[in-house]
Short mmCIF file of C-alpha atoms in Angstrom, two decimals:
data_model
loop_
_atom_site.label_atom_id
_atom_site.label_comp_id
_atom_site.label_asym_id
_atom_site.label_seq_id
_atom_site.Cartn_x
_atom_site.Cartn_y
_atom_site.Cartn_z
CA MET G 1 37.61 65.73 -48.73
CA THR G 2 34.62 67.25 -46.99
CA GLU G 3 31.59 65.35 -48.26
CA PRO G 4 29.95 62.28 -46.67
CA ILE G 5 30.80 59.11 -48.54
CA PRO G 6 27.84 56.77 -49.23
CA SER G 7 28.20 53.20 -48.04
CA GLU G 8 27.90 51.70 -51.51
CA LYS G 9 31.19 53.37 -52.58
CA ALA G 10 33.16 51.76 -49.79
CA GLY G 11 36.42 50.20 -50.89
CA PRO G 12 37.39 46.58 -50.20
CA LEU G 13 38.69 45.60 -46.79
CA THR G 14 41.97 43.72 -46.56
CA ALA G 15 42.66 40.55 -44.58
CA ALA G 16 44.48 42.71 -42.03
CA ASP G 17 41.38 44.91 -41.69
CA PHE G 18 39.19 41.89 -41.04
CA GLU G 19 41.68 40.54 -38.51
CA THR G 20 41.62 43.88 -36.66
CA LEU G 21 37.80 43.90 -36.69
CA LEU G 22 37.73 40.32 -35.40
CA GLU G 23 40.03 41.23 -32.53
CA ALA G 24 37.87 44.27 -31.81
CA SER G 25 34.76 42.08 -31.73
CA ARG G 26 36.40 39.75 -29.22
CA ALA G 27 37.41 42.71 -27.06
CA LEU G 28 33.91 44.20 -27.14
CA SER G 29 32.31 40.94 -26.07
CA GLY G 30 34.76 40.55 -23.20
CA THR G 31 33.08 42.95 -20.78
CA LEU G 32 29.62 44.04 -19.68
CA GLU G 33 30.89 46.81 -17.38
CA LEU G 34 29.73 49.97 -19.16
CA SER G 35 32.52 52.45 -18.33
CA ALA G 36 35.22 49.90 -19.19
CA LEU G 37 33.42 49.06 -22.43
CA LEU G 38 33.19 52.72 -23.49
CA ARG G 39 36.91 53.15 -22.86
CA THR G 40 37.57 50.04 -24.96
CA VAL G 41 35.42 51.41 -27.80
CA MET G 42 37.48 54.63 -27.88
CA GLU G 43 40.76 52.74 -28.01
CA LEU G 44 39.57 50.24 -30.62
CA ALA G 45 38.14 52.95 -32.89
CA ALA G 46 41.65 54.35 -33.30
CA ARG G 47 43.10 50.89 -34.03
CA VAL G 48 40.44 49.95 -36.58
CA VAL G 49 41.13 52.99 -38.80
CA ARG G 50 44.81 53.39 -37.85
CA ALA G 51 44.37 56.83 -36.31
CA GLU G 52 46.16 58.86 -33.66
CA SER G 53 43.11 58.83 -31.43
CA GLY G 54 39.51 57.77 -31.22
CA SER G 55 36.53 59.44 -29.62
CA LEU G 56 33.08 58.32 -28.56
CA LEU G 57 30.25 60.76 -28.02
CA LEU G 58 26.96 59.51 -26.60
CA LYS G 59 23.56 61.06 -27.17
CA ASP G 60 21.72 62.56 -24.20
CA GLU G 61 18.18 61.19 -24.66
CA LYS G 62 16.61 64.15 -22.86
CA THR G 63 18.40 67.07 -24.55
CA GLY G 64 19.69 65.52 -27.79
CA GLU G 65 23.20 66.81 -26.96
CA LEU G 66 26.36 64.77 -27.57
CA TYR G 67 28.71 64.28 -24.63
CA PHE G 68 31.89 62.39 -23.67
CA ASP G 69 31.00 59.78 -21.03
CA VAL G 70 34.64 58.65 -20.77
CA ALA G 71 37.83 60.32 -21.99
CA LEU G 72 41.49 59.30 -21.88
CA GLY G 73 44.36 61.07 -20.15
CA THR G 74 44.49 64.19 -17.99
CA ALA G 75 43.03 66.30 -20.79
CA GLY G 76 40.17 63.85 -20.96
CA GLU G 77 38.60 65.19 -17.78
CA LYS G 78 38.39 68.63 -19.39
CA VAL G 79 36.85 67.16 -22.54
CA LYS G 80 34.10 65.50 -20.49
CA THR G 81 32.70 68.93 -19.69
CA VAL G 82 32.06 69.64 -23.39
CA ARG G 83 28.54 69.04 -24.69
CA LEU G 84 27.74 69.53 -28.37
CA ASN G 85 24.32 70.88 -29.26
CA PRO G 86 22.25 68.96 -31.84
CA GLY G 87 23.89 69.51 -35.24
CA GLU G 88 26.99 71.23 -33.78
CA GLY G 89 30.40 70.25 -35.17
CA LEU G 90 31.23 67.30 -37.39
CA ALA G 91 29.95 64.81 -34.81
CA GLY G 92 26.71 66.78 -34.43
CA TRP G 93 26.24 66.77 -38.21
CA VAL G 94 26.72 62.98 -38.38
CA ALA G 95 24.28 62.49 -35.51
CA SER G 96 21.63 64.68 -37.14
CA HIS G 97 21.92 63.08 -40.59
CA GLN G 98 22.80 59.58 -39.36
CA ILE G 99 25.29 59.04 -42.21
CA PRO G 100 29.09 58.66 -42.10
CA LEU G 101 31.48 61.52 -42.89
CA ILE G 102 35.14 61.89 -43.88
CA VAL G 103 36.85 65.27 -43.54
CA ASN G 104 40.58 65.31 -44.26
CA ASP G 105 41.00 69.06 -43.61
CA VAL G 106 38.81 70.08 -40.71
CA GLN G 107 39.99 73.70 -40.71
CA SER G 108 38.43 74.29 -44.11
CA ASP G 109 35.10 72.69 -43.23
CA PRO G 110 32.45 75.18 -41.98
CA ARG G 111 30.85 72.46 -39.84
CA TRP G 112 33.98 72.08 -37.73
CA THR G 113 34.02 73.38 -34.15
CA PRO G 114 37.32 73.67 -32.23
CA ARG G 115 35.68 73.57 -28.79
CA VAL G 116 36.96 70.07 -27.99
CA ASP G 117 40.51 70.87 -29.15
CA ASP G 118 40.51 74.06 -27.09
CA ARG G 119 39.75 72.06 -23.96
CA SER G 120 42.14 69.17 -24.62
CA ASP G 121 45.15 70.92 -26.24
CA PHE G 122 44.86 68.27 -28.97
CA VAL G 123 45.11 69.32 -32.63
CA THR G 124 42.55 67.69 -34.88
CA ARG G 125 43.42 67.65 -38.60
CA GLN G 126 41.36 64.81 -40.05
CA VAL G 127 38.18 63.01 -38.96
CA VAL G 128 36.25 59.94 -40.02
CA ALA G 129 32.95 59.74 -38.13
CA VAL G 130 30.05 57.28 -38.25
CA PRO G 131 26.76 57.18 -36.34
CA LEU G 132 26.40 54.62 -33.58
CA LEU G 133 23.03 53.00 -34.40
CA ARG G 134 21.12 50.17 -32.75
CA GLN G 135 17.91 49.02 -34.46
CA GLY G 136 17.52 52.44 -36.07
CA ARG G 137 18.02 54.30 -32.78
CA LEU G 138 20.97 56.70 -32.45
CA LEU G 139 23.21 55.98 -29.47
CA GLY G 140 26.00 58.39 -30.37
CA VAL G 141 28.91 58.99 -32.76
CA VAL G 142 32.28 57.21 -32.97
CA GLU G 143 35.28 58.94 -34.57
CA GLY G 144 38.79 58.21 -35.77
CA ILE G 145 41.01 61.30 -35.51
CA ASN G 146 44.18 62.05 -37.55
CA LYS G 147 45.15 59.23 -39.93
CA THR G 148 48.60 57.63 -39.39
CA GLY G 149 50.72 56.15 -42.18
CA ALA G 150 48.67 57.77 -44.96
CA PRO G 151 47.71 61.26 -46.16
CA GLY G 152 44.10 60.92 -45.03
CA PHE G 153 41.13 58.68 -44.30
CA THR G 154 39.58 56.71 -47.15
CA SER G 155 36.35 54.89 -47.86
CA VAL G 156 38.05 51.72 -46.58
CA ASP G 157 38.51 53.38 -43.17
CA ARG G 158 34.93 54.57 -43.22
CA ARG G 159 33.66 51.09 -44.06
CA ALA G 160 35.78 49.48 -41.32
CA LEU G 161 34.54 52.03 -38.78
CA GLU G 162 30.92 51.38 -39.83
CA ILE G 163 31.34 47.65 -39.20
CA PHE G 164 33.02 48.36 -35.88
CA SER G 165 30.33 50.86 -34.83
CA ALA G 166 27.58 48.28 -35.43
CA GLN G 167 29.41 45.85 -33.12
CA ALA G 168 30.04 48.60 -30.57
CA ALA G 169 26.36 49.66 -30.57
CA VAL G 170 25.25 46.12 -29.73
CA ALA G 171 27.88 45.86 -26.99
CA ILE G 172 26.92 49.24 -25.47
CA GLU G 173 23.21 48.40 -25.52
CA ASN G 174 23.89 45.03 -23.85
CA ALA G 175 26.08 46.68 -21.22
CA ARG G 176 23.37 49.25 -20.48
CA LEU G 177 20.75 46.52 -20.15
CA PHE G 178 23.08 44.55 -17.90
CA ALA G 179 23.72 47.63 -15.73
CA ARG G 180 19.97 48.27 -15.51
CA LEU G 181 19.28 44.66 -14.57
CA GLN G 182 22.05 44.75 -11.99
CA GLY G 183 20.56 47.90 -10.49
CA GLU G 184 17.08 46.40 -10.41
CA LYS G 185 18.46 43.20 -8.90
CA GLU G 186 20.24 45.15 -6.16
CA THR G 187 17.11 47.19 -5.46
CA LEU G 188 14.98 44.05 -5.34
CA GLY G 189 17.55 42.36 -3.14
CA ARG G 190 17.48 45.24 -0.67
CA LEU G 191 13.68 45.21 -0.61
CA VAL G 192 13.54 41.45 -0.06
CA ASN G 193 16.18 41.58 2.67
CA GLU G 194 14.40 44.43 4.45
CA MET G 195 10.98 42.74 4.31
CA SER G 196 9.45 41.83 7.65
CA ASP G 197 7.65 38.93 5.95
CA GLY G 198 9.42 35.77 4.90
CA ALA G 199 10.32 35.28 1.23
CA LEU G 200 11.68 32.05 -0.21
CA LEU G 201 12.55 31.08 -3.79
CA ALA G 202 12.72 27.47 -4.94
CA ASP G 203 13.45 25.83 -8.27
CA GLU G 204 10.98 23.74 -10.26
CA ALA G 205 11.76 20.62 -8.21
CA GLY G 206 11.24 22.41 -4.90
CA ALA G 207 14.89 22.95 -3.93
CA VAL G 208 15.47 26.27 -2.16
CA THR G 209 17.53 28.82 -4.11
CA LEU G 210 17.13 31.86 -1.85
CA VAL G 211 15.59 32.80 1.49
CA ASN G 212 15.55 36.29 2.97
CA PRO G 213 16.67 37.00 6.57
CA ALA G 214 13.09 37.25 7.88
CA GLY G 215 12.17 33.93 6.27
CA ALA G 216 15.27 32.21 7.61
CA ARG G 217 14.53 33.51 11.10
CA LEU G 218 10.93 32.25 11.00
CA LEU G 219 11.97 28.84 9.67
CA GLY G 220 14.87 28.55 12.11
CA VAL G 221 17.63 28.16 9.50
CA GLU G 222 20.70 30.12 8.44
CA PRO G 223 20.17 32.00 5.14
CA ASP G 224 23.36 30.58 3.60
CA GLN G 225 22.53 27.00 4.62
CA ALA G 226 19.10 26.84 2.96
CA PRO G 227 20.02 26.99 -0.77
CA GLY G 228 20.08 23.58 -2.44
CA ARG G 229 17.95 21.89 0.22
CA PRO G 230 14.38 20.68 -0.45
CA LEU G 231 11.50 22.72 0.96
CA ALA G 232 10.46 19.82 3.16
CA GLU G 233 13.94 19.71 4.71
CA VAL G 234 14.22 23.47 5.25
CA GLY G 235 10.84 23.46 6.99
CA ARG G 236 11.25 20.06 8.65
CA SER G 237 10.23 21.32 12.10
CA PHE G 238 6.85 22.43 10.69
CA GLU G 239 3.83 20.49 9.55
CA PRO G 240 2.79 21.90 6.15
CA ARG G 241 -0.91 22.16 5.30
CA PRO G 242 -1.28 21.03 2.56
CA GLY G 243 1.90 18.99 2.19
CA TRP G 244 4.76 20.29 0.06
CA LYS G 245 4.41 17.46 -2.46
CA GLN G 246 0.72 18.14 -2.96
CA ALA G 247 1.27 21.90 -3.24
CA LEU G 248 4.10 21.58 -5.78
CA SER G 249 2.16 19.14 -7.94
CA SER G 250 -0.76 21.56 -8.31
CA ARG G 251 1.16 24.08 -10.47
CA GLU G 252 -1.22 26.72 -9.09
CA THR G 253 -1.07 29.35 -6.36
CA VAL G 254 -1.71 27.58 -3.05
CA SER G 255 -2.52 29.04 0.37
CA MET G 256 -0.31 27.27 2.88
CA GLU G 257 0.05 27.03 6.61
CA LEU G 258 3.13 25.77 8.46
CA VAL G 259 2.52 24.74 12.07
CA ARG G 260 5.25 23.97 14.61
CA ASP G 261 3.97 22.33 17.79
CA MET G 262 7.36 21.48 19.32
CA GLY G 263 8.40 23.95 22.00
CA LYS G 264 6.68 27.29 21.55
CA LYS G 265 3.87 26.97 19.03
CA LEU G 266 4.47 28.86 15.80
CA VAL G 267 2.00 29.26 12.94
CA LEU G 268 3.19 30.59 9.59
CA ARG G 269 0.74 31.41 6.83
CA GLY G 270 1.41 32.42 3.23
CA THR G 271 1.04 31.66 -0.46
CA LEU G 272 3.14 29.40 -2.65
CA GLN G 273 2.93 30.58 -6.25
CA PRO G 274 4.57 29.30 -9.44
CA LEU G 275 6.85 31.65 -11.36
CA GLN G 276 6.39 32.15 -15.07
CA GLU G 277 7.65 29.63 -17.63
CA GLY G 278 8.58 27.01 -15.06
CA ALA G 279 11.18 29.25 -13.40
CA GLY G 280 10.37 27.82 -9.96
CA TRP G 281 8.33 28.88 -6.95
CA LEU G 282 7.93 31.90 -4.68
CA PHE G 283 6.73 31.37 -1.10
CA LEU G 284 5.72 34.51 0.82
CA PHE G 285 4.75 33.95 4.44
CA ARG G 286 4.38 35.59 7.85
CA ASP G 287 3.96 34.73 11.51
CA VAL G 288 0.23 34.58 12.37
CA THR G 289 0.63 32.88 15.76
CA ASP G 290 -0.46 35.89 17.80
CA ALA G 291 -3.27 36.69 15.39
CA ARG G 292 -4.58 33.12 15.67
CA ARG G 293 -4.36 33.24 19.45
CA GLU G 294 -6.27 36.53 19.56
CA GLU G 295 -8.86 35.13 17.15
CA ARG G 296 -9.45 32.12 19.40
CA LEU G 297 -9.81 34.40 22.42
CA LYS G 298 -12.36 36.49 20.54
CA GLN G 299 -14.30 33.41 19.52
CA ASN G 300 -14.30 32.09 23.08
CA PHE G 301 -15.36 35.49 24.36
CA LEU G 302 -18.21 35.69 21.87
CA SER G 303 -19.37 32.19 22.73
CA VAL G 304 -19.21 32.71 26.51
CA ILE G 305 -20.87 36.13 26.43
CA SER G 306 -23.58 34.90 24.09
CA HIS G 307 -24.43 31.97 26.34
CA LYS G 308 -24.38 34.19 29.43
CA LEU G 309 -26.75 36.66 27.75
CA LYS G 310 -29.06 33.95 26.53
CA THR G 311 -30.17 32.83 30.02
CA PRO G 312 -31.63 36.17 31.20
CA LEU G 313 -33.03 36.79 27.73
CA VAL G 314 -35.11 33.62 27.94
CA ALA G 315 -36.82 35.05 31.02
CA ILE G 316 -37.32 38.48 29.44
CA THR G 317 -38.68 37.22 26.11
CA GLY G 318 -40.72 34.51 27.81
CA PHE G 319 -42.41 36.50 30.57
CA ALA G 320 -43.01 39.79 28.73
CA PRO G 321 -45.74 38.29 26.47
CA LEU G 322 -47.36 36.62 29.51
CA LEU G 323 -47.46 39.89 31.42
CA LEU G 324 -49.03 41.61 28.42
CA GLU G 325 -52.01 39.25 28.70
CA ASP G 326 -52.99 40.91 31.99
CA LYS G 327 -56.18 42.88 31.26
CA SER G 328 -55.64 45.23 34.21
CA LEU G 329 -52.52 46.88 32.73
CA THR G 330 -52.61 50.62 32.29
CA PRO G 331 -51.71 52.01 28.84
CA ILE G 332 -48.31 53.16 30.09
CA GLN G 333 -47.59 49.71 31.61
CA ARG G 334 -48.66 48.00 28.40
CA GLN G 335 -46.48 50.33 26.34
CA GLY G 336 -43.48 49.63 28.58
CA LEU G 337 -43.98 45.85 28.47
CA SER G 338 -44.39 45.97 24.68
CA ALA G 339 -41.07 47.79 24.41
CA ILE G 340 -39.43 45.16 26.67
CA ARG G 341 -40.88 42.36 24.53
CA ASP G 342 -39.82 43.93 21.19
CA GLN G 343 -36.35 44.98 22.27
CA GLY G 344 -35.84 41.66 24.04
CA ALA G 345 -36.69 39.84 20.82
CA LYS G 346 -34.27 42.05 18.90
CA LEU G 347 -31.52 41.40 21.45
CA ALA G 348 -32.26 37.67 21.29
CA GLN G 349 -31.73 37.78 17.52
CA LEU G 350 -28.39 39.53 17.96
CA VAL G 351 -27.27 36.98 20.56
CA GLU G 352 -28.32 34.15 18.25
CA LYS G 353 -26.32 35.74 15.47
CA LEU G 354 -23.28 36.03 17.75
CA LEU G 355 -23.59 32.35 18.66
CA ASN G 356 -23.91 31.33 15.03
CA PHE G 357 -20.94 33.44 14.05
CA ALA G 358 -18.77 32.07 16.87
CA THR G 359 -19.66 28.55 15.75
CA VAL G 360 -18.86 29.20 12.09
CA GLU G 361 -15.65 31.09 12.97
CA ALA G 362 -14.45 28.12 15.00
CA GLU G 363 -15.05 25.97 11.89
CA THR G 364 -17.17 23.58 13.92
CA VAL G 365 -20.38 24.26 11.97
CA ALA G 366 -22.15 21.07 10.95
CA LEU G 367 -24.00 21.38 7.66
CA THR G 368 -26.99 19.13 7.15
CA ARG G 369 -26.87 19.11 3.38
CA ARG G 370 -29.65 17.74 1.28
CA ARG G 371 -31.15 18.17 -2.14
CA MET G 372 -33.40 21.20 -1.90
CA ARG G 373 -35.40 23.55 -4.07
CA VAL G 374 -34.61 27.22 -3.68
CA PHE G 375 -38.04 28.79 -4.17
CA PRO G 376 -39.95 27.13 -1.27
CA VAL G 377 -37.19 27.99 1.22
CA LEU G 378 -37.13 31.59 0.01
CA GLU G 379 -40.91 31.83 0.33
CA LYS G 380 -40.75 30.52 3.88
CA THR G 381 -37.89 32.88 4.78
CA VAL G 382 -39.65 35.97 3.42
CA ALA G 383 -42.90 34.99 5.17
CA SER G 384 -41.10 34.72 8.52
CA MET G 385 -39.71 38.22 8.00
CA ALA G 386 -43.07 39.78 7.11
CA PRO G 387 -43.62 41.79 10.33
CA ASP G 388 -40.14 43.31 10.25
CA LEU G 389 -40.32 44.02 6.49
CA THR G 390 -43.72 45.67 6.92
CA ARG G 391 -42.40 47.83 9.74
CA ARG G 392 -39.55 48.98 7.49
CA GLY G 393 -41.81 49.61 4.49
CA ALA G 394 -40.01 46.95 2.45
CA GLN G 395 -41.51 44.66 -0.16
CA VAL G 396 -39.69 41.55 -1.42
CA ALA G 397 -40.29 40.39 -5.00
CA LEU G 398 -39.30 36.77 -5.68
CA ASP G 399 -38.55 36.37 -9.39
CA ASN G 400 -40.55 33.66 -11.18
CA GLY G 401 -37.33 32.19 -12.54
CA LEU G 402 -36.35 31.03 -9.04
CA ASP G 403 -38.91 28.23 -9.25
CA ALA G 404 -37.28 26.94 -12.43
CA LEU G 405 -33.79 26.70 -10.94
CA PRO G 406 -32.33 23.21 -10.50
CA ALA G 407 -32.13 21.76 -7.01
CA ILE G 408 -29.05 22.67 -5.00
CA SER G 409 -27.02 20.80 -2.38
CA ALA G 410 -27.28 22.85 0.81
CA ASP G 411 -28.38 23.01 4.42
CA PRO G 412 -31.90 24.53 4.16
CA ASP G 413 -31.64 26.28 7.53
CA ARG G 414 -28.25 27.79 6.73
CA PHE G 415 -29.40 28.74 3.22
CA GLY G 416 -32.42 30.47 4.72
CA GLU G 417 -30.17 32.24 7.23
CA VAL G 418 -28.01 33.65 4.44
CA MET G 419 -31.03 34.87 2.49
CA ARG G 420 -32.55 36.37 5.63
CA ASN G 421 -29.34 38.31 6.34
CA LEU G 422 -29.10 39.64 2.78
CA ILE G 423 -32.77 40.65 2.62
CA GLU G 424 -32.58 42.19 6.10
CA ASN G 425 -29.53 44.22 5.07
CA ALA G 426 -31.27 45.38 1.90
CA ALA G 427 -34.18 46.66 3.99
CA LYS G 428 -32.03 48.26 6.70
CA PHE G 429 -29.64 50.09 4.41
CA ASP G 430 -32.33 51.80 2.35
CA HIS G 431 -33.62 54.96 4.04
CA LYS G 432 -36.54 55.50 1.64
CA PRO G 433 -39.96 55.07 3.28
CA GLN G 434 -41.02 52.51 0.66
CA LYS G 435 -38.43 50.12 -0.73
CA LEU G 436 -38.40 47.23 -3.19
CA ILE G 437 -36.06 44.26 -2.78
CA ARG G 438 -35.75 41.85 -5.70
CA VAL G 439 -34.53 38.26 -5.40
CA PHE G 440 -33.66 36.48 -8.66
CA GLY G 441 -31.51 33.61 -9.87
CA ARG G 442 -29.79 32.01 -12.84
CA VAL G 443 -27.57 29.04 -13.68
CA GLU G 444 -23.97 29.65 -14.68
CA ASN G 445 -21.16 27.09 -15.13
CA GLY G 446 -23.18 24.41 -13.35
CA GLU G 447 -23.90 26.58 -10.32
CA ALA G 448 -27.08 28.28 -9.15
CA LEU G 449 -26.55 32.00 -8.57
CA ILE G 450 -29.04 33.62 -6.19
CA SER G 451 -28.98 37.43 -6.06
CA VAL G 452 -30.58 39.97 -3.73
CA GLU G 453 -30.92 43.43 -5.28
CA ASP G 454 -31.87 46.65 -3.51
CA GLU G 455 -32.34 50.27 -4.52
CA GLY G 456 -30.63 51.73 -1.47
CA ALA G 457 -27.74 54.12 -0.93
CA GLY G 458 -25.17 51.77 -2.46
CA ILE G 459 -21.72 51.07 -1.07
CA PRO G 460 -18.70 53.34 -1.74
CA SER G 461 -16.01 51.45 -3.67
CA GLU G 462 -13.45 51.96 -0.89
CA GLU G 463 -15.79 50.25 1.60
CA ILE G 464 -16.49 47.11 -0.46
CA PRO G 465 -13.31 45.19 0.54
CA ARG G 466 -14.25 45.63 4.23
CA ILE G 467 -17.99 44.95 4.36
CA PHE G 468 -17.46 41.22 4.91
CA GLN G 469 -15.30 41.81 7.98
CA LYS G 470 -17.00 40.99 11.28
CA PHE G 471 -18.39 43.92 13.27
CA TYR G 472 -17.82 46.25 10.32
CA GLN G 473 -20.53 48.64 9.14
CA VAL G 474 -20.52 51.39 6.55
CA GLU G 475 -20.55 54.79 8.28
CA GLU G 476 -23.93 55.65 9.77
CA SER G 477 -23.72 59.14 8.28
CA PHE G 478 -23.66 57.57 4.81
CA THR G 479 -26.38 54.94 5.14
CA GLY G 480 -28.52 56.19 8.00
CA GLN G 481 -28.23 52.67 9.48
CA VAL G 482 -27.97 52.17 13.23
CA ASP G 483 -29.33 48.64 13.85
CA GLY G 484 -27.22 45.51 14.17
CA VAL G 485 -23.63 44.79 15.08
CA GLY G 486 -22.12 44.17 11.64
CA LEU G 487 -22.13 40.36 11.64
CA GLY G 488 -24.73 39.54 8.98
CA LEU G 489 -22.50 39.72 5.91
CA ALA G 490 -19.50 38.15 7.65
CA LEU G 491 -21.65 35.23 8.85
CA SER G 492 -23.33 34.83 5.45
CA LYS G 493 -19.99 34.75 3.63
CA ARG G 494 -18.65 32.03 5.92
CA ILE G 495 -21.80 29.92 5.56
CA VAL G 496 -21.72 30.18 1.75
CA GLU G 497 -18.01 29.34 1.66
CA ALA G 498 -18.61 26.37 3.97
CA HIS G 499 -20.91 25.09 1.20
CA GLY G 500 -18.10 25.58 -1.34
CA GLY G 501 -19.67 28.68 -2.88
CA THR G 502 -18.96 32.40 -3.03
CA LEU G 503 -20.64 35.64 -1.96
CA ARG G 504 -19.93 38.67 -4.15
CA VAL G 505 -21.26 42.22 -4.32
CA ARG G 506 -21.73 44.75 -7.08
CA SER G 507 -22.74 48.25 -6.02
CA VAL G 508 -23.25 51.76 -7.41
CA VAL G 509 -23.51 54.67 -4.98
CA GLY G 510 -26.96 56.20 -5.15
CA ARG G 511 -28.42 53.31 -7.15
CA GLY G 512 -28.16 50.27 -4.90
CA SER G 513 -26.37 46.95 -4.50
CA VAL G 514 -26.61 43.36 -5.73
CA PHE G 515 -25.33 40.55 -3.49
CA THR G 516 -24.88 37.26 -5.36
CA THR G 517 -24.36 33.82 -3.79
CA SER G 518 -23.32 30.67 -5.65
CA TRP G 519 -24.48 27.12 -4.79
CA HIS G 520 -23.64 23.71 -6.24
CA THR G 521 -26.53 22.23 -8.21
CA GLU G 522 -27.80 18.67 -7.91
CA ASP G 523 -29.60 18.29 -11.27
#
């Protein structure tokens, strides 16, 4: 018999056949270890069709070849070196056509290849082979070799092997998925354990399930003692800001700070974020104690230096205009005094900006909020900047729609300071001799959005994440800008955020930038 037998002609299975298939199903479901499962499939294939031996060839997804992943006995190691090309041999034919095949005299079948027998010293006389399919995808071919107790394989054997192969395909796919998940879990575990930052997993109720070595060290606990304990207990030596209960009840990603004042001060900062589908929480955190200490030193330094500079500047900016009133000054003297006056005023502005920034950085800024209209404050701000704007060849256009905006809740002086910084930046970072700066606004989601648009050089995309850092400026070679110390945007962002708003930027190189601030409305 050398032709494939269609499934619909399969003979009836006996009670003994079903019992064998049931036992095979139990055996297949008993392991998820892939190599052990493949060995079991080979052994069970022979039992299901009552054959001398069984074989399992898997498909190589890259080449399409069939190969023996596992083989039994000493000859099996030799067989594992055999790879059948697509369509080669009886197994290759079954794989290519994805239909079962019974051949009860392999020597007379032109599709037969003796390569496997030559390697194993096994004599194959008869074969029943079926494709190993999972959701229409070929995984390989399973065979029963040499029928025992009967002259040859029948449609009953073929049908039994088909049922078994369907079970085996599911088991193999599950074992592969399990092996892949195990590998990913081990890789993830190594990454988490090697992290220098702390990582902690907790269940939905806030009980710790896992903490990595770095996290355990920062929290002062043993990694194996943390699981099962509430977050509040694991971090009991720290004061959480906000509290754990409040953070867990939010069901949103929360920025947290843990502060330990006992003994050596330790400040941990991180994010607590919910996992998908209520799977629990992930807390990633790091030690920011030194960074906070350095930040305080910087703030103190800025404040002290600014105050120290302010005293001599008062004399310079105060007396230079008085000296200029002297009618007996020579042109050179007048030119020198004018330079002292102008540069002194510029330095005074920088010092004032340093003082303001140090105050806002220290989070001690006091906002005098009130209900205010945007347009009058903008008019006043632009008017105060007129001399500097004229010197730079800049013209500011206030959009008519600004007057129609609802009143906002803000500190007028701080609001004006933000607008001044944004307009000043727009003028400074545009190297054209004549420049137009447009200020416009709109209402969105109950907030007033005030935008400052320029037609300058624009900001490269890689620079945008850094422009709000203090003392940071885009490269002079790109913008042609040399004035300032890089505090305007950092200060403006902090002032806007102190009001509960945001400062965002949209920029295209060569076309300009738009800085947009958001403010809570009162109307």
